Coordinates of C-alpha atoms in Angstrom, one line a residue:
M1 CA 65.1 -15.6 -1.4
D2 CA 65.9 -17.8 -4.4
P3 CA 65.4 -15.7 -7.4
G4 CA 65.2 -18.6 -9.8
V5 CA 67.9 -17.1 -11.9
D6 CA 71.6 -17.2 -11.9
L7 CA 72.2 -13.5 -11.3
A8 CA 76.0 -13.6 -11.9
A9 CA 75.3 -15.1 -15.4
L10 CA 72.6 -12.6 -16.1
E11 CA 74.9 -9.7 -15.1
R12 CA 77.6 -10.9 -17.4
W13 CA 75.0 -11.2 -20.2
M14 CA 73.8 -7.8 -19.6
D15 CA 77.4 -6.4 -19.6
G16 CA 77.7 -7.8 -23.2
Q17 CA 74.4 -6.1 -24.3
G18 CA 75.5 -2.8 -22.9
L19 CA 72.6 -2.9 -20.3
G20 CA 73.9 -0.9 -17.5
S21 CA 76.8 -1.6 -15.2
G22 CA 77.5 -2.8 -11.6
P23 CA 75.6 -5.2 -9.5
L24 CA 71.8 -6.2 -9.9
E25 CA 69.9 -4.8 -6.9
R26 CA 66.7 -5.4 -5.2
A27 CA 66.0 -8.7 -7.1
Q28 CA 62.3 -9.8 -6.3
R29 CA 60.1 -12.7 -7.5
L30 CA 56.8 -11.5 -8.8
A31 CA 53.6 -13.4 -8.4
G32 CA 52.2 -14.4 -11.9
G33 CA 49.3 -16.2 -13.4
T34 CA 51.6 -18.9 -14.6
Q35 CA 54.5 -21.1 -13.7
N36 CA 56.9 -19.0 -15.4
I37 CA 59.4 -17.0 -13.4
L38 CA 59.1 -13.3 -13.2
L39 CA 62.0 -11.4 -11.6
R40 CA 62.0 -7.6 -11.0
F41 CA 65.3 -6.0 -10.3
T42 CA 67.2 -2.8 -10.8
R43 CA 70.6 -2.0 -12.4
A44 CA 72.3 1.4 -12.6
G45 CA 69.1 3.0 -11.5
R46 CA 67.0 1.4 -14.3
G47 CA 64.1 -1.2 -13.7
Y48 CA 63.8 -4.5 -15.3
V49 CA 61.6 -7.5 -15.3
L50 CA 63.0 -10.8 -16.4
R51 CA 60.7 -13.5 -17.7
R52 CA 61.7 -17.2 -18.2
P53 CA 60.1 -20.4 -18.2
P54 CA 59.6 -22.6 -14.9
P55 CA 62.6 -24.5 -13.5
V56 CA 61.3 -27.8 -14.9
L57 CA 61.1 -27.1 -18.6
R58 CA 58.3 -28.3 -20.7
A59 CA 58.9 -29.5 -24.4
N60 CA 58.0 -26.1 -25.8
S61 CA 59.1 -23.7 -22.8
N62 CA 62.0 -22.1 -24.6
E63 CA 60.3 -21.7 -27.8
T64 CA 57.5 -20.0 -25.9
M65 CA 59.7 -17.5 -24.5
R66 CA 61.1 -16.7 -27.9
R67 CA 57.8 -16.3 -29.3
E68 CA 56.6 -14.0 -26.5
A69 CA 59.6 -11.7 -27.0
R70 CA 59.1 -11.7 -30.6
V71 CA 55.5 -10.5 -30.2
L72 CA 56.5 -7.8 -27.7
A73 CA 59.1 -6.5 -30.0
A74 CA 56.4 -6.5 -33.0
L75 CA 54.0 -4.5 -30.8
A76 CA 56.5 -1.9 -30.1
G77 CA 55.0 1.6 -31.1
S78 CA 51.5 0.2 -31.6
A79 CA 48.4 1.3 -29.6
V80 CA 48.3 -1.9 -27.8
P81 CA 49.2 -1.5 -24.1
H82 CA 52.0 -4.0 -23.4
P83 CA 55.2 -4.3 -21.5
G84 CA 58.1 -2.7 -23.6
L85 CA 60.7 -5.3 -24.5
I86 CA 64.2 -4.2 -23.6
A87 CA 66.2 -7.4 -24.8
A88 CA 65.8 -11.0 -25.5
C89 CA 68.1 -13.9 -25.2
P90 CA 67.0 -17.0 -27.2
D91 CA 70.2 -18.7 -26.2
E92 CA 69.3 -21.4 -23.5
D93 CA 72.9 -21.5 -22.2
V94 CA 73.1 -18.3 -20.5
I95 CA 70.8 -19.0 -17.5
G96 CA 69.6 -22.4 -18.4
A97 CA 66.7 -21.4 -20.6
A98 CA 65.5 -18.7 -23.1
F99 CA 64.5 -15.4 -21.4
Y100 CA 63.8 -11.8 -22.1
L101 CA 63.8 -8.4 -20.3
M102 CA 61.0 -6.1 -20.3
E103 CA 60.0 -2.7 -18.7
P104 CA 58.3 -2.9 -15.3
I105 CA 54.6 -2.0 -15.3
D106 CA 53.2 0.2 -12.8
G107 CA 49.7 -1.4 -12.6
F108 CA 47.6 -3.8 -10.6
N109 CA 45.9 -7.2 -11.3
A110 CA 42.2 -6.7 -10.5
T111 CA 41.6 -10.4 -9.7
Q112 CA 43.8 -9.9 -6.7
G113 CA 41.6 -7.0 -5.4
L114 CA 40.7 -3.5 -6.3
P115 CA 42.4 -0.3 -4.9
P116 CA 39.9 2.1 -3.2
L117 CA 39.5 4.3 -6.3
H118 CA 38.2 1.4 -8.4
A119 CA 36.3 -0.3 -5.6
G120 CA 34.5 2.9 -4.7
D121 CA 33.3 4.0 -8.2
A122 CA 31.2 2.1 -10.6
A123 CA 32.0 4.4 -13.3
V124 CA 35.7 3.5 -13.0
R125 CA 34.8 0.0 -13.0
R126 CA 32.7 0.5 -16.2
R127 CA 35.8 2.1 -17.9
M128 CA 37.9 -1.0 -16.9
G129 CA 35.9 -3.2 -19.1
L130 CA 35.7 -0.8 -22.0
A131 CA 39.3 -0.3 -21.9
M132 CA 39.9 -4.0 -22.2
V133 CA 37.8 -4.0 -25.4
E134 CA 39.9 -1.0 -26.7
A135 CA 43.1 -3.1 -26.2
I136 CA 41.7 -6.0 -28.3
A137 CA 40.5 -3.6 -30.8
A138 CA 43.9 -2.2 -31.2
L139 CA 45.4 -5.7 -31.3
S140 CA 43.2 -6.5 -34.2
K141 CA 44.4 -3.5 -36.2
V142 CA 47.9 -4.4 -36.0
D143 CA 49.1 -5.4 -39.5
Y144 CA 50.9 -8.6 -38.6
R145 CA 52.7 -8.8 -41.9
A146 CA 54.0 -5.3 -41.5
V147 CA 55.4 -6.1 -38.1
G148 CA 57.1 -9.3 -39.1
L149 CA 54.8 -11.8 -37.9
A150 CA 53.6 -13.3 -41.2
D151 CA 55.0 -16.8 -40.2
F152 CA 53.8 -16.6 -36.7
G153 CA 50.9 -18.9 -37.1
K154 CA 49.3 -21.1 -39.8
L155 CA 46.3 -19.3 -41.3
D156 CA 45.3 -21.7 -44.0
G157 CA 42.6 -23.9 -42.8
W158 CA 42.6 -22.2 -39.4
L159 CA 38.7 -22.4 -39.1
E160 CA 38.4 -25.9 -40.3
R161 CA 41.1 -27.2 -37.7
Q162 CA 39.6 -25.7 -34.6
V163 CA 37.1 -28.4 -33.7
G164 CA 39.1 -31.4 -34.5
R165 CA 42.3 -30.0 -32.8
W166 CA 40.5 -29.6 -29.5
A167 CA 38.3 -32.8 -29.8
A168 CA 41.7 -34.7 -30.2
Q169 CA 43.0 -33.0 -27.2
L170 CA 40.0 -34.0 -25.2
A171 CA 40.3 -37.6 -26.4
S172 CA 43.9 -37.8 -25.4
Y173 CA 42.8 -37.4 -21.7
A174 CA 41.5 -41.0 -22.0
E175 CA 45.1 -42.1 -21.4
L176 CA 45.0 -40.8 -17.9
P177 CA 43.6 -43.5 -15.5
G178 CA 40.5 -42.4 -13.4
W179 CA 39.4 -39.6 -15.7
T180 CA 35.6 -39.1 -15.6
G181 CA 35.6 -38.9 -19.4
P182 CA 33.7 -36.7 -21.8
E183 CA 30.3 -38.0 -20.5
A184 CA 30.8 -35.7 -17.5
I185 CA 30.9 -32.6 -19.7
P186 CA 27.4 -31.4 -20.6
G187 CA 26.8 -31.2 -24.4
V188 CA 30.5 -31.5 -25.4
E189 CA 29.5 -33.4 -28.7
K190 CA 26.4 -31.1 -29.4
V191 CA 28.6 -28.1 -29.2
A192 CA 31.2 -29.5 -31.5
R193 CA 28.6 -30.5 -34.1
W194 CA 27.1 -27.0 -33.8
L195 CA 30.6 -25.4 -34.5
D196 CA 31.1 -27.5 -37.5
A197 CA 27.7 -26.8 -38.9
H198 CA 27.8 -23.0 -38.4
R199 CA 31.5 -22.4 -39.2
P200 CA 32.0 -19.0 -41.0
D201 CA 33.2 -19.1 -44.5
A202 CA 36.4 -17.0 -44.0
I203 CA 38.3 -15.2 -41.4
Q204 CA 39.7 -11.7 -41.1
P205 CA 43.1 -12.6 -39.9
G206 CA 45.2 -10.9 -37.2
I207 CA 47.1 -11.5 -34.0
I208 CA 45.2 -13.2 -31.2
H209 CA 46.4 -13.2 -27.6
G210 CA 45.3 -16.7 -26.8
D211 CA 44.1 -16.1 -23.2
F212 CA 42.6 -12.7 -22.9
H213 CA 40.7 -12.1 -19.6
F214 CA 40.9 -10.0 -16.5
A215 CA 43.7 -12.1 -15.0
N216 CA 46.1 -11.3 -18.0
V217 CA 45.7 -7.6 -17.9
L218 CA 47.1 -4.9 -15.5
F219 CA 45.2 -1.6 -14.7
R220 CA 46.5 1.7 -13.9
H221 CA 46.3 2.7 -10.2
D222 CA 44.9 6.3 -11.0
S223 CA 42.1 5.4 -13.5
G224 CA 40.2 2.6 -15.2
E225 CA 42.6 2.5 -18.2
L226 CA 44.8 -0.5 -18.9
A227 CA 48.5 -0.3 -18.1
A228 CA 49.4 -3.5 -20.1
V229 CA 48.1 -6.8 -21.4
V230 CA 50.4 -9.5 -20.2
D231 CA 51.1 -13.2 -20.5
W232 CA 51.4 -13.5 -24.4
E233 CA 52.6 -17.2 -24.2
L234 CA 49.6 -18.4 -26.2
C235 CA 49.8 -15.6 -28.8
T236 CA 49.5 -16.8 -32.5
L237 CA 47.6 -15.9 -35.8
G238 CA 44.0 -16.4 -36.2
D239 CA 40.7 -14.3 -36.4
P240 CA 40.8 -11.6 -33.6
L241 CA 37.1 -12.3 -33.0
L242 CA 38.2 -15.1 -31.0
V243 CA 39.9 -12.7 -28.6
L244 CA 36.5 -11.0 -28.1
G245 CA 34.7 -14.3 -27.9
W246 CA 37.2 -15.5 -25.2
L247 CA 36.6 -12.1 -23.3
I248 CA 32.8 -12.8 -23.4
A249 CA 33.2 -16.5 -22.6
T250 CA 35.0 -15.6 -19.2
W251 CA 32.7 -12.5 -18.6
P252 CA 29.7 -12.7 -16.1
E253 CA 26.5 -13.0 -18.0
G254 CA 24.5 -11.1 -15.4
D255 CA 24.5 -8.8 -12.3
A256 CA 25.6 -11.7 -10.0
P257 CA 28.8 -13.3 -11.3
H258 CA 28.9 -17.1 -11.3
A259 CA 31.4 -18.8 -8.9
T260 CA 33.6 -19.8 -11.9
D261 CA 33.5 -16.5 -13.8
V262 CA 36.7 -14.5 -14.0
A263 CA 34.9 -11.7 -12.1
I264 CA 35.9 -8.7 -9.9
T265 CA 34.4 -7.7 -6.5
P266 CA 32.3 -5.4 -6.5
W267 CA 31.0 -6.1 -10.0
E268 CA 28.4 -3.3 -10.0
G269 CA 29.1 -0.9 -13.0
F270 CA 30.9 -3.3 -15.3
A271 CA 29.6 -3.4 -18.8
T272 CA 27.4 -6.2 -20.0
P273 CA 28.7 -8.6 -22.8
D274 CA 26.4 -6.8 -25.2
E275 CA 27.9 -3.6 -24.3
L276 CA 31.5 -4.9 -24.8
T277 CA 30.5 -6.3 -28.1
A278 CA 28.9 -2.9 -29.3
H279 CA 32.1 -1.2 -28.2
F280 CA 34.2 -3.5 -30.1
A281 CA 32.1 -2.9 -33.2
A282 CA 32.4 0.8 -32.8
Q283 CA 36.0 0.7 -32.3
T284 CA 36.8 -1.7 -35.3
G285 CA 33.9 -1.3 -37.7
R286 CA 34.0 -5.1 -38.1
D287 CA 31.0 -7.3 -38.9
L288 CA 30.1 -9.3 -35.8
A289 CA 27.5 -11.6 -37.6
H290 CA 29.6 -14.6 -36.6
L291 CA 30.5 -13.5 -33.0
D292 CA 28.3 -16.3 -31.4
W293 CA 30.4 -18.9 -33.3
F294 CA 33.7 -17.5 -31.8
A295 CA 32.1 -17.1 -28.4
V296 CA 31.0 -20.8 -28.5
L297 CA 34.5 -21.8 -29.9
A298 CA 36.3 -20.0 -26.9
C299 CA 33.9 -21.9 -24.4
Y300 CA 34.8 -25.3 -26.1
K301 CA 38.4 -24.5 -26.4
L302 CA 39.0 -23.1 -22.8
G303 CA 36.8 -25.8 -21.3
I304 CA 38.8 -28.6 -23.0
I305 CA 42.1 -27.0 -21.9
L306 CA 40.9 -26.7 -18.2
E307 CA 39.5 -30.4 -18.3
G308 CA 43.2 -31.4 -18.9
T309 CA 44.1 -30.4 -15.3
H310 CA 41.0 -32.4 -14.0
A311 CA 42.0 -35.5 -15.9
R312 CA 45.5 -35.2 -14.6
A313 CA 44.1 -34.8 -11.0
C314 CA 42.1 -38.0 -11.6
A315 CA 45.3 -39.7 -12.3
G316 CA 47.0 -38.3 -9.2
K317 CA 49.2 -36.0 -11.3
A318 CA 47.7 -32.6 -10.0
P319 CA 46.1 -31.5 -6.9
R320 CA 42.6 -33.0 -6.6
E321 CA 41.1 -29.7 -5.3
V322 CA 42.5 -27.7 -8.3
G323 CA 41.3 -30.3 -10.8
D324 CA 37.8 -30.3 -9.3
R325 CA 37.7 -26.6 -9.4
L326 CA 38.7 -26.5 -13.0
H327 CA 36.3 -29.2 -13.9
A328 CA 33.5 -27.1 -12.7
H329 CA 34.8 -24.3 -14.7
T330 CA 34.6 -26.5 -17.8
I331 CA 31.1 -27.6 -16.9
H332 CA 29.9 -23.9 -16.7
L333 CA 31.7 -23.1 -20.0
F334 CA 29.8 -25.7 -21.8
Q335 CA 26.6 -24.7 -20.1
R336 CA 27.2 -21.2 -21.5
A337 CA 28.0 -22.7 -24.8
L338 CA 24.6 -24.6 -24.8
R339 CA 22.7 -21.6 -23.9
R340 CA 24.3 -19.5 -26.7
I341 CA 23.5 -22.1 -29.4
A342 CA 20.1 -22.4 -28.2

């Protein structure tokens, strides 16, 4: 197996950091939700997970790793379940990219299937959803200034930038030949106009995960509690209500999940979107008068992001099957947004 990492170079770097001694053992690539490389191994009896960018680096790959490590360091000691950061290497020369080491998480990804305990108990499944809300509530309470993240995102004009930023992203897809265009997305301009017309006056700033849903959390094997929130690569500053809106935008609306929902089988027992919202309000005391706006923004933003893969597939730069599947997700997200603004 190719570990995707120069183990000898990693070993030498760990020597310099005082992280154990001797060979790296039981190195194993882990499956993840992104193209980033996750490598689990042990050294001197201690477990580690290394995270680095994909072999073919994107323009921002190394900076993304540095930001992720910075967030995990900032969350140390907080109530947010997260992988503990062991050490970070911002230097790209050690293994060819920036990377960091974190504590292994004993947990499972529910989108890959439920263990017997969770599959057989609706009450445990209900707890899973509420535990997710408690994680984002805890994240919303972290004082980003106190943990050294005051410069982690641009808060001035954050609300005003959102629609234009993502409208420009959508328009950029026209450069890809064969793209079906914005006309194939129901209500894309109507949703944008609604967002501009109903924008809140101000935000209550905090840390936002950037892509919070079932596929980016790990659950404990022995209960419905969260083991960790993972994949922090899109983390920035903004209004934490967008994290709740994102969860609601990807959460089934009824008893029978839609084919494009990020859902779990069996679904019976999971809390409804209204119950998730009420639980967040109880946990944080926040005014949720503008939650619809954030949920619609989440649909708008995520739909446009997913449409990018469809546009690349139309141009022959991504697998057509994947592009078509994500285009269906985009359509469903905009349909949800239209229902919410109606």
